[in-house]
mmCIF file of C-alpha atoms in Angstrom:
data_model
loop_
_atom_site.group_PDB
_atom_site.id
_atom_site.type_symbol
_atom_site.label_atom_id
_atom_site.label_comp_id
_atom_site.label_asym_id
_atom_site.label_seq_id
_atom_site.Cartn_x
_atom_site.Cartn_y
_atom_site.Cartn_z
ATOM 1 C CA UNK A 1 10.051 2.019 10.105
ATOM 2 C CA UNK A 2 12.341 5.005 9.942
ATOM 3 C CA UNK A 3 12.042 5.886 6.510
ATOM 4 C CA UNK A 4 8.136 6.269 6.904
ATOM 5 C CA UNK A 5 8.777 8.253 10.080
ATOM 6 C CA UNK A 6 11.209 10.744 8.333
ATOM 7 C CA UNK A 7 8.639 11.002 5.359
ATOM 8 C CA UNK A 8 5.683 11.187 7.641
ATOM 9 C CA UNK A 9 7.854 14.446 9.016
ATOM 10 C CA UNK A 10 8.767 15.423 6.436
ATOM 11 C CA UNK A 11 5.134 15.645 4.945
ATOM 12 C CA UNK A 12 3.625 17.090 8.022
ATOM 13 C CA UNK A 13 6.675 20.043 7.796
ATOM 14 C CA UNK A 14 5.632 20.548 4.412
ATOM 15 C CA UNK A 15 1.794 21.242 5.326
ATOM 16 C CA UNK A 16 2.788 23.713 8.000
ATOM 17 C CA UNK A 17 4.883 25.401 5.052
ATOM 18 C CA UNK A 18 2.040 25.676 3.481
ATOM 19 C CA UNK A 19 0.217 27.523 5.531
ATOM 20 C CA UNK A 20 3.069 30.133 7.297
ATOM 21 C CA UNK A 21 1.256 33.118 7.580
ATOM 22 C CA UNK A 22 -1.594 31.281 9.331
ATOM 23 C CA UNK A 23 0.900 29.417 11.293
ATOM 24 C CA UNK A 24 2.593 32.810 12.480
ATOM 25 C CA UNK A 25 -0.633 34.117 13.899
ATOM 26 C CA UNK A 26 -1.982 31.032 15.554
ATOM 27 C CA UNK A 27 1.559 30.526 17.258
ATOM 28 C CA UNK A 28 1.304 33.660 19.822
ATOM 29 C CA UNK A 29 -2.334 32.376 20.663
ATOM 30 C CA UNK A 30 -1.612 28.698 21.742
ATOM 31 C CA UNK A 31 1.604 29.829 23.144
ATOM 32 C CA UNK A 32 -1.211 32.309 25.350
ATOM 33 C CA UNK A 33 -2.822 29.401 26.038
ATOM 34 C CA UNK A 34 -0.456 27.127 27.431
ATOM 35 C CA UNK A 35 0.978 29.253 30.577
ATOM 36 C CA UNK A 36 1.499 25.776 32.118
ATOM 37 C CA UNK A 37 4.041 25.101 28.888
ATOM 38 C CA UNK A 38 6.007 28.783 29.059
ATOM 39 C CA UNK A 39 8.116 28.020 32.419
ATOM 40 C CA UNK A 40 9.504 24.628 30.963
ATOM 41 C CA UNK A 41 9.709 26.119 27.880
ATOM 42 C CA UNK A 42 12.069 29.333 28.795
ATOM 43 C CA UNK A 43 15.412 27.780 28.925
ATOM 44 C CA UNK A 44 14.850 26.252 24.830
ATOM 45 C CA UNK A 45 14.662 30.067 23.911
ATOM 46 C CA UNK A 46 18.161 30.071 23.149
ATOM 47 C CA UNK A 47 17.934 27.275 20.930
ATOM 48 C CA UNK A 48 15.098 28.360 18.878
ATOM 49 C CA UNK A 49 16.665 31.712 17.741
ATOM 50 C CA UNK A 50 20.174 29.574 17.002
ATOM 51 C CA UNK A 51 17.720 27.581 14.792
ATOM 52 C CA UNK A 52 16.358 30.992 13.458
ATOM 53 C CA UNK A 53 19.806 31.934 12.453
ATOM 54 C CA UNK A 54 20.816 28.617 11.142
ATOM 55 C CA UNK A 55 18.288 28.376 8.784
ATOM 56 C CA UNK A 56 18.378 31.917 7.477
ATOM 57 C CA UNK A 57 22.479 31.548 6.675
ATOM 58 C CA UNK A 58 21.600 27.914 5.199
ATOM 59 C CA UNK A 59 19.227 29.566 2.754
ATOM 60 C CA UNK A 60 21.024 32.854 1.405
ATOM 61 C CA UNK A 61 21.822 32.519 -1.952
ATOM 62 C CA UNK A 62 25.194 34.193 -1.819
ATOM 63 C CA UNK A 63 25.223 34.300 -5.540
ATOM 64 C CA UNK A 64 22.817 37.148 -4.971
ATOM 65 C CA UNK A 65 24.485 38.390 -2.101
ATOM 66 C CA UNK A 66 27.680 38.564 -4.257
ATOM 67 C CA UNK A 67 25.726 40.506 -6.984
ATOM 68 C CA UNK A 68 24.351 43.025 -4.874
ATOM 69 C CA UNK A 69 27.751 43.381 -3.315
ATOM 70 C CA UNK A 70 29.482 44.631 -6.645
ATOM 71 C CA UNK A 71 27.108 47.375 -6.935
ATOM 72 C CA UNK A 72 26.978 47.930 -2.987
ATOM 73 C CA UNK A 73 25.220 51.649 -2.911
ATOM 74 C CA UNK A 74 21.084 50.239 -2.752
ATOM 75 C CA UNK A 75 22.392 46.880 -0.075
ATOM 76 C CA UNK A 76 24.685 49.948 1.852
ATOM 77 C CA UNK A 77 21.781 52.179 2.377
ATOM 78 C CA UNK A 78 18.825 49.233 3.146
ATOM 79 C CA UNK A 79 21.096 48.144 5.894
ATOM 80 C CA UNK A 80 21.964 51.516 7.333
ATOM 81 C CA UNK A 81 18.372 51.856 7.529
ATOM 82 C CA UNK A 82 17.316 49.178 8.955
ATOM 83 C CA UNK A 83 19.894 49.876 11.484
ATOM 84 C CA UNK A 84 19.149 53.437 11.882
ATOM 85 C CA UNK A 85 15.600 54.356 11.725
ATOM 86 C CA UNK A 86 14.766 51.947 14.827
ATOM 87 C CA UNK A 87 17.758 54.046 16.984
ATOM 88 C CA UNK A 88 16.264 57.478 15.765
ATOM 89 C CA UNK A 89 13.168 56.648 16.231
ATOM 90 C CA UNK A 90 13.553 54.564 19.787
ATOM 91 C CA UNK A 91 15.812 57.498 20.650
ATOM 92 C CA UNK A 92 13.466 60.500 19.828
ATOM 93 C CA UNK A 93 10.719 59.054 21.770
ATOM 94 C CA UNK A 94 12.954 58.478 25.000
ATOM 95 C CA UNK A 95 14.380 62.404 24.567
ATOM 96 C CA UNK A 96 10.858 63.192 24.586
ATOM 97 C CA UNK A 97 10.102 60.632 27.334
ATOM 98 C CA UNK A 98 13.188 61.039 29.278
ATOM 99 C CA UNK A 99 14.608 58.157 29.739
ATOM 100 C CA UNK A 100 14.186 58.679 34.296
ATOM 101 C CA UNK A 101 10.530 58.652 33.635
ATOM 102 C CA UNK A 102 10.630 54.917 32.654
ATOM 103 C CA UNK A 103 10.811 52.096 34.113
ATOM 104 C CA UNK A 104 14.396 50.729 33.913
ATOM 105 C CA UNK A 105 13.160 47.054 32.794
ATOM 106 C CA UNK A 106 10.923 49.416 29.960
ATOM 107 C CA UNK A 107 14.294 51.841 29.260
ATOM 108 C CA UNK A 108 15.624 48.378 28.514
ATOM 109 C CA UNK A 109 13.274 46.727 26.648
ATOM 110 C CA UNK A 110 13.113 49.312 24.321
ATOM 111 C CA UNK A 111 17.250 50.184 23.895
ATOM 112 C CA UNK A 112 17.057 46.053 22.877
ATOM 113 C CA UNK A 113 14.179 46.694 20.610
ATOM 114 C CA UNK A 114 15.784 49.539 18.577
ATOM 115 C CA UNK A 115 19.631 47.781 18.654
ATOM 116 C CA UNK A 116 18.670 44.725 17.535
ATOM 117 C CA UNK A 117 18.570 43.310 13.859
ATOM 118 C CA UNK A 118 15.708 42.708 11.933
ATOM 119 C CA UNK A 119 13.688 39.703 12.544
ATOM 120 C CA UNK A 120 15.389 36.461 10.998
ATOM 121 C CA UNK A 121 11.713 35.791 9.610
ATOM 122 C CA UNK A 122 12.027 38.694 7.133
ATOM 123 C CA UNK A 123 13.381 36.995 4.245
ATOM 124 C CA UNK A 124 10.841 33.941 4.724
ATOM 125 C CA UNK A 125 7.793 36.639 5.191
ATOM 126 C CA UNK A 126 8.855 37.577 1.834
ATOM 127 C CA UNK A 127 9.085 34.550 0.349
ATOM 128 C CA UNK A 128 5.556 34.052 1.329
ATOM 129 C CA UNK A 129 4.432 36.690 0.266
ATOM 130 C CA UNK A 130 5.663 35.741 -3.407
ATOM 131 C CA UNK A 131 8.365 39.208 -2.948
ATOM 132 C CA UNK A 132 11.777 39.120 -4.442
ATOM 133 C CA UNK A 133 13.591 38.503 -1.480
ATOM 134 C CA UNK A 134 17.479 39.081 -2.208
ATOM 135 C CA UNK A 135 17.320 42.638 -0.675
ATOM 136 C CA UNK A 136 16.016 41.325 2.602
ATOM 137 C CA UNK A 137 17.828 38.457 2.753
ATOM 138 C CA UNK A 138 20.958 40.049 2.066
ATOM 139 C CA UNK A 139 20.194 42.962 4.582
ATOM 140 C CA UNK A 140 19.299 40.521 7.544
ATOM 141 C CA UNK A 141 22.256 38.590 7.233
ATOM 142 C CA UNK A 142 24.527 41.883 7.063
ATOM 143 C CA UNK A 143 22.996 43.376 9.585
ATOM 144 C CA UNK A 144 22.953 39.930 11.341
ATOM 145 C CA UNK A 145 26.567 39.673 11.177
ATOM 146 C CA UNK A 146 27.170 43.051 12.182
ATOM 147 C CA UNK A 147 25.345 42.821 15.192
ATOM 148 C CA UNK A 148 27.607 41.335 17.498
ATOM 149 C CA UNK A 149 29.709 44.449 17.311
ATOM 150 C CA UNK A 150 26.769 47.233 16.639
ATOM 151 C CA UNK A 151 23.936 45.983 18.805
ATOM 152 C CA UNK A 152 25.605 46.237 22.436
ATOM 153 C CA UNK A 153 26.676 49.581 21.400
ATOM 154 C CA UNK A 154 23.324 50.982 20.539
ATOM 155 C CA UNK A 155 21.715 49.515 23.559
ATOM 156 C CA UNK A 156 24.451 51.078 26.228
ATOM 157 C CA UNK A 157 24.127 54.684 24.155
ATOM 158 C CA UNK A 158 19.905 54.027 24.059
ATOM 159 C CA UNK A 159 19.818 52.769 27.776
ATOM 160 C CA UNK A 160 22.230 55.160 29.375
ATOM 161 C CA UNK A 161 23.533 54.621 33.226
ATOM 162 C CA UNK A 162 20.212 53.692 33.978
ATOM 163 C CA UNK A 163 20.643 50.208 33.116
ATOM 164 C CA UNK A 164 23.563 48.520 34.138
ATOM 165 C CA UNK A 165 24.812 46.428 31.116
ATOM 166 C CA UNK A 166 28.232 44.416 30.185
ATOM 167 C CA UNK A 167 28.776 45.215 26.756
ATOM 168 C CA UNK A 168 31.498 42.805 26.215
ATOM 169 C CA UNK A 169 29.736 39.441 27.483
ATOM 170 C CA UNK A 170 26.784 40.405 25.736
ATOM 171 C CA UNK A 171 29.201 40.801 22.761
ATOM 172 C CA UNK A 172 30.929 37.612 22.966
ATOM 173 C CA UNK A 173 27.513 35.856 23.668
ATOM 174 C CA UNK A 174 26.292 37.510 20.427
ATOM 175 C CA UNK A 175 29.028 36.100 18.625
ATOM 176 C CA UNK A 176 28.461 32.904 19.739
ATOM 177 C CA UNK A 177 24.810 33.019 18.927
ATOM 178 C CA UNK A 178 25.825 34.805 15.065
ATOM 179 C CA UNK A 179 29.574 32.831 14.332
ATOM 180 C CA UNK A 180 28.049 29.423 15.640
ATOM 181 C CA UNK A 181 25.148 29.834 12.955
ATOM 182 C CA UNK A 182 26.939 30.359 10.249
ATOM 183 C CA UNK A 183 29.376 27.251 11.055
ATOM 184 C CA UNK A 184 26.189 24.873 11.401
ATOM 185 C CA UNK A 185 24.627 26.940 8.087
ATOM 186 C CA UNK A 186 28.124 26.334 6.090
ATOM 187 C CA UNK A 187 28.045 22.126 6.925
ATOM 188 C CA UNK A 188 24.247 21.751 6.520
ATOM 189 C CA UNK A 189 25.127 23.657 3.096
ATOM 190 C CA UNK A 190 27.716 21.474 1.876
ATOM 191 C CA UNK A 191 26.388 18.211 3.035
ATOM 192 C CA UNK A 192 22.858 19.012 1.349
ATOM 193 C CA UNK A 193 24.055 21.083 -1.473
ATOM 194 C CA UNK A 194 22.025 23.998 -2.829
ATOM 195 C CA UNK A 195 19.915 22.092 -5.273
ATOM 196 C CA UNK A 196 18.792 20.031 -2.372
ATOM 197 C CA UNK A 197 18.215 22.919 0.032
ATOM 198 C CA UNK A 198 15.839 24.745 -2.461
ATOM 199 C CA UNK A 199 13.977 21.663 -2.751
ATOM 200 C CA UNK A 200 13.027 21.376 0.350
ATOM 201 C CA UNK A 201 11.521 24.960 0.563
ATOM 202 C CA UNK A 202 8.315 23.672 2.261
ATOM 203 C CA UNK A 203 10.444 21.448 4.777
ATOM 204 C CA UNK A 204 11.599 24.179 6.110
ATOM 205 C CA UNK A 205 9.148 26.883 6.091
ATOM 206 C CA UNK A 206 7.294 24.504 7.793
ATOM 207 C CA UNK A 207 10.501 24.192 10.230
ATOM 208 C CA UNK A 208 10.188 27.636 10.617
ATOM 209 C CA UNK A 209 6.715 27.652 11.823
ATOM 210 C CA UNK A 210 7.111 24.809 14.688
ATOM 211 C CA UNK A 211 10.192 26.651 15.929
ATOM 212 C CA UNK A 212 7.916 29.927 15.885
ATOM 213 C CA UNK A 213 5.512 27.932 17.889
ATOM 214 C CA UNK A 214 7.956 26.535 20.354
ATOM 215 C CA UNK A 215 9.570 29.943 21.093
ATOM 216 C CA UNK A 216 6.101 31.584 20.999
ATOM 217 C CA UNK A 217 5.616 29.188 24.440
ATOM 218 C CA UNK A 218 8.874 30.434 25.907
ATOM 219 C CA UNK A 219 8.590 33.632 25.487
ATOM 220 C CA UNK A 220 4.598 33.809 26.909
ATOM 221 C CA UNK A 221 5.993 33.039 30.254
ATOM 222 C CA UNK A 222 4.381 35.030 32.720
ATOM 223 C CA UNK A 223 2.104 37.453 30.149
ATOM 224 C CA UNK A 224 -1.159 35.564 30.900
ATOM 225 C CA UNK A 225 -0.185 36.502 34.631
ATOM 226 C CA UNK A 226 0.838 39.664 33.673
ATOM 227 C CA UNK A 227 -2.505 40.842 32.018
ATOM 228 C CA UNK A 228 -4.431 39.759 34.478
ATOM 229 C CA UNK A 229 -2.768 41.052 37.263
ATOM 230 C CA UNK A 230 -1.926 44.358 35.770
ATOM 231 C CA UNK A 231 -3.703 45.223 32.525
ATOM 232 C CA UNK A 232 -2.971 48.604 32.025
ATOM 233 C CA UNK A 233 0.814 48.211 31.691
ATOM 234 C CA UNK A 234 0.273 44.732 29.202
ATOM 235 C CA UNK A 235 -2.246 47.497 26.854
ATOM 236 C CA UNK A 236 0.838 49.823 27.155
ATOM 237 C CA UNK A 237 3.666 48.189 26.109
ATOM 238 C CA UNK A 238 1.401 46.458 23.419
ATOM 239 C CA UNK A 239 0.830 49.835 22.002
ATOM 240 C CA UNK A 240 4.672 50.800 22.502
ATOM 241 C CA UNK A 241 5.471 47.565 20.129
ATOM 242 C CA UNK A 242 2.583 47.890 17.835
ATOM 243 C CA UNK A 243 3.334 51.205 16.911
ATOM 244 C CA UNK A 244 7.495 50.443 16.425
ATOM 245 C CA UNK A 245 6.195 48.544 13.946
ATOM 246 C CA UNK A 246 3.138 50.311 12.258
ATOM 247 C CA UNK A 247 5.556 53.618 12.048
ATOM 248 C CA UNK A 248 8.578 51.411 10.742
ATOM 249 C CA UNK A 249 7.061 50.126 7.957
ATOM 250 C CA UNK A 250 5.100 53.355 6.996
ATOM 251 C CA UNK A 251 8.290 55.407 7.275
ATOM 252 C CA UNK A 252 10.408 52.926 5.280
ATOM 253 C CA UNK A 253 7.479 52.768 2.903
ATOM 254 C CA UNK A 254 7.246 56.394 2.164
ATOM 255 C CA UNK A 255 10.995 57.629 2.270
ATOM 256 C CA UNK A 256 12.981 54.421 0.151
ATOM 257 C CA UNK A 257 11.443 55.461 -2.698
ATOM 258 C CA UNK A 258 14.285 54.323 -4.840
ATOM 259 C CA UNK A 259 13.500 50.742 -4.443
ATOM 260 C CA UNK A 260 10.676 48.702 -5.880
ATOM 261 C CA UNK A 261 7.537 48.506 -3.948
ATOM 262 C CA UNK A 262 7.745 45.365 -2.711
ATOM 263 C CA UNK A 263 11.173 46.273 -1.180
ATOM 264 C CA UNK A 264 10.438 49.045 0.417
ATOM 265 C CA UNK A 265 7.777 47.026 2.266
ATOM 266 C CA UNK A 266 9.968 44.833 3.123
ATOM 267 C CA UNK A 267 12.723 46.808 4.388
ATOM 268 C CA UNK A 268 9.917 48.661 6.776
ATOM 269 C CA UNK A 269 9.065 45.013 7.581
ATOM 270 C CA UNK A 270 12.670 44.558 9.053
ATOM 271 C CA UNK A 271 12.785 48.072 10.214
ATOM 272 C CA UNK A 272 9.970 47.800 12.572
ATOM 273 C CA UNK A 273 10.082 43.971 13.718
ATOM 274 C CA UNK A 274 13.050 43.686 15.651
ATOM 275 C CA UNK A 275 15.016 40.440 16.800
ATOM 276 C CA UNK A 276 14.930 40.684 20.099
ATOM 277 C CA UNK A 277 14.905 37.204 21.188
ATOM 278 C CA UNK A 278 18.624 36.959 19.989
ATOM 279 C CA UNK A 279 19.695 39.895 22.593
ATOM 280 C CA UNK A 280 17.704 38.540 25.767
ATOM 281 C CA UNK A 281 18.852 35.060 25.177
ATOM 282 C CA UNK A 282 22.368 36.614 25.197
ATOM 283 C CA UNK A 283 21.590 38.652 28.252
ATOM 284 C CA UNK A 284 20.266 35.129 30.119
ATOM 285 C CA UNK A 285 18.921 35.233 33.234
ATOM 286 C CA UNK A 286 19.992 38.781 33.703
ATOM 287 C CA UNK A 287 16.768 40.158 31.965
ATOM 288 C CA UNK A 288 14.986 41.842 34.297
ATOM 289 C CA UNK A 289 10.873 40.543 34.852
ATOM 290 C CA UNK A 290 9.489 43.838 33.390
ATOM 291 C CA UNK A 291 12.067 43.625 30.359
ATOM 292 C CA UNK A 292 10.910 39.783 29.328
ATOM 293 C CA UNK A 293 7.696 41.176 29.571
ATOM 294 C CA UNK A 294 8.256 43.918 27.149
ATOM 295 C CA UNK A 295 10.073 41.492 24.978
ATOM 296 C CA UNK A 296 7.109 38.870 25.159
ATOM 297 C CA UNK A 297 4.555 41.532 24.150
ATOM 298 C CA UNK A 298 6.704 42.456 21.042
ATOM 299 C CA UNK A 299 5.998 39.306 19.974
ATOM 300 C CA UNK A 300 2.619 39.787 18.496
ATOM 301 C CA UNK A 301 3.726 42.120 15.780
ATOM 302 C CA UNK A 302 6.109 39.570 14.844
ATOM 303 C CA UNK A 303 3.232 37.131 14.879
ATOM 304 C CA UNK A 304 0.261 38.940 13.775
ATOM 305 C CA UNK A 305 1.563 41.225 10.918
ATOM 306 C CA UNK A 306 2.330 38.436 8.527
ATOM 307 C CA UNK A 307 -1.260 37.727 8.278
ATOM 308 C CA UNK A 308 -2.477 41.027 8.676
ATOM 309 C CA UNK A 309 -0.312 42.520 6.007
ATOM 310 C CA UNK A 310 -1.325 39.835 3.754
ATOM 311 C CA UNK A 311 -3.559 41.742 1.520
ATOM 312 C CA UNK A 312 -1.792 45.082 1.328
ATOM 313 C CA UNK A 313 0.880 42.726 0.066
ATOM 314 C CA UNK A 314 -0.866 40.873 -2.383
ATOM 315 C CA UNK A 315 -1.897 44.641 -3.584
ATOM 316 C CA UNK A 316 1.997 45.401 -3.760
ATOM 317 C CA UNK A 317 2.516 41.994 -5.638
ATOM 318 C CA UNK A 318 -0.233 43.197 -8.576
ATOM 319 C CA UNK A 319 0.590 46.587 -8.804
ATOM 320 C CA UNK A 320 4.455 45.684 -9.292
ATOM 321 C CA UNK A 321 3.111 42.465 -11.828
ATOM 322 C CA UNK A 322 1.252 45.492 -13.902
ATOM 323 C CA UNK A 323 3.824 47.638 -13.838
ATOM 324 C CA UNK A 324 6.425 44.755 -14.962
ATOM 325 C CA UNK A 325 4.223 43.912 -17.896
ATOM 326 C CA UNK A 326 3.524 47.448 -19.240
#
């Protein structure tokens, strides 16, 4: 009986994994459609973040990462870009607008977006697109490992005195998320083995979609009400988050000419899509309502871009295949 249930669950996850980009897009709208569950699901938000972290570390090909580290120039520049580009983009916008002119909650939200590491699903998106994922996997892992030390300093730098923040408490909580995820991943890798983990690709992809669905429900807490009460504010927040996503992708694709097209595309994807959830979960109940609203709306490009960009990704993959075959 238990074997049949486990087989059915595995088959269901594999089915979800085969429709990854559509699943991401559908999840955000299901989250909006189920506001009655959002408040109840919000405490589960840190659990989903921890699961994402564990899965990425568990699926990392350490041999490929070691190979990149032996010739680290490209990897170092990629990591510096994914950390620095959002900081420069959002920091410049704050200088133009003036921090004092912004709501403190929005200011903190922008600072978190700039300081957060790339979204953990970036490698999964690369795999779904059929791109070689080594560089983006290594970049996400290294910047995520560095985030407990780097992100709190950047949040404090960008938010300034307008937003009181205990940087050391945030650092310790991020260390728990990242370090705990790495420890769980090491245990699972030892138990399952690399070959078995690779064989579970579709199941793990499906588990990622399921976690994103739960995350979406939790993250959408209060969004429907905010959209009804203050649609102009919600529209402005959405314009900000999509603007950062699009500009981050476009600037990376234009500037990083030393990378292959698919690598530029995925580095730009990581530069524009930020793992705000890790910092929001670490801040816990201290997150102001307007910051949580900004964080929730920042999930829309994260959930929709894999689907919206799939046509462009196919063209890039065909162009690279043609160039490689020439």
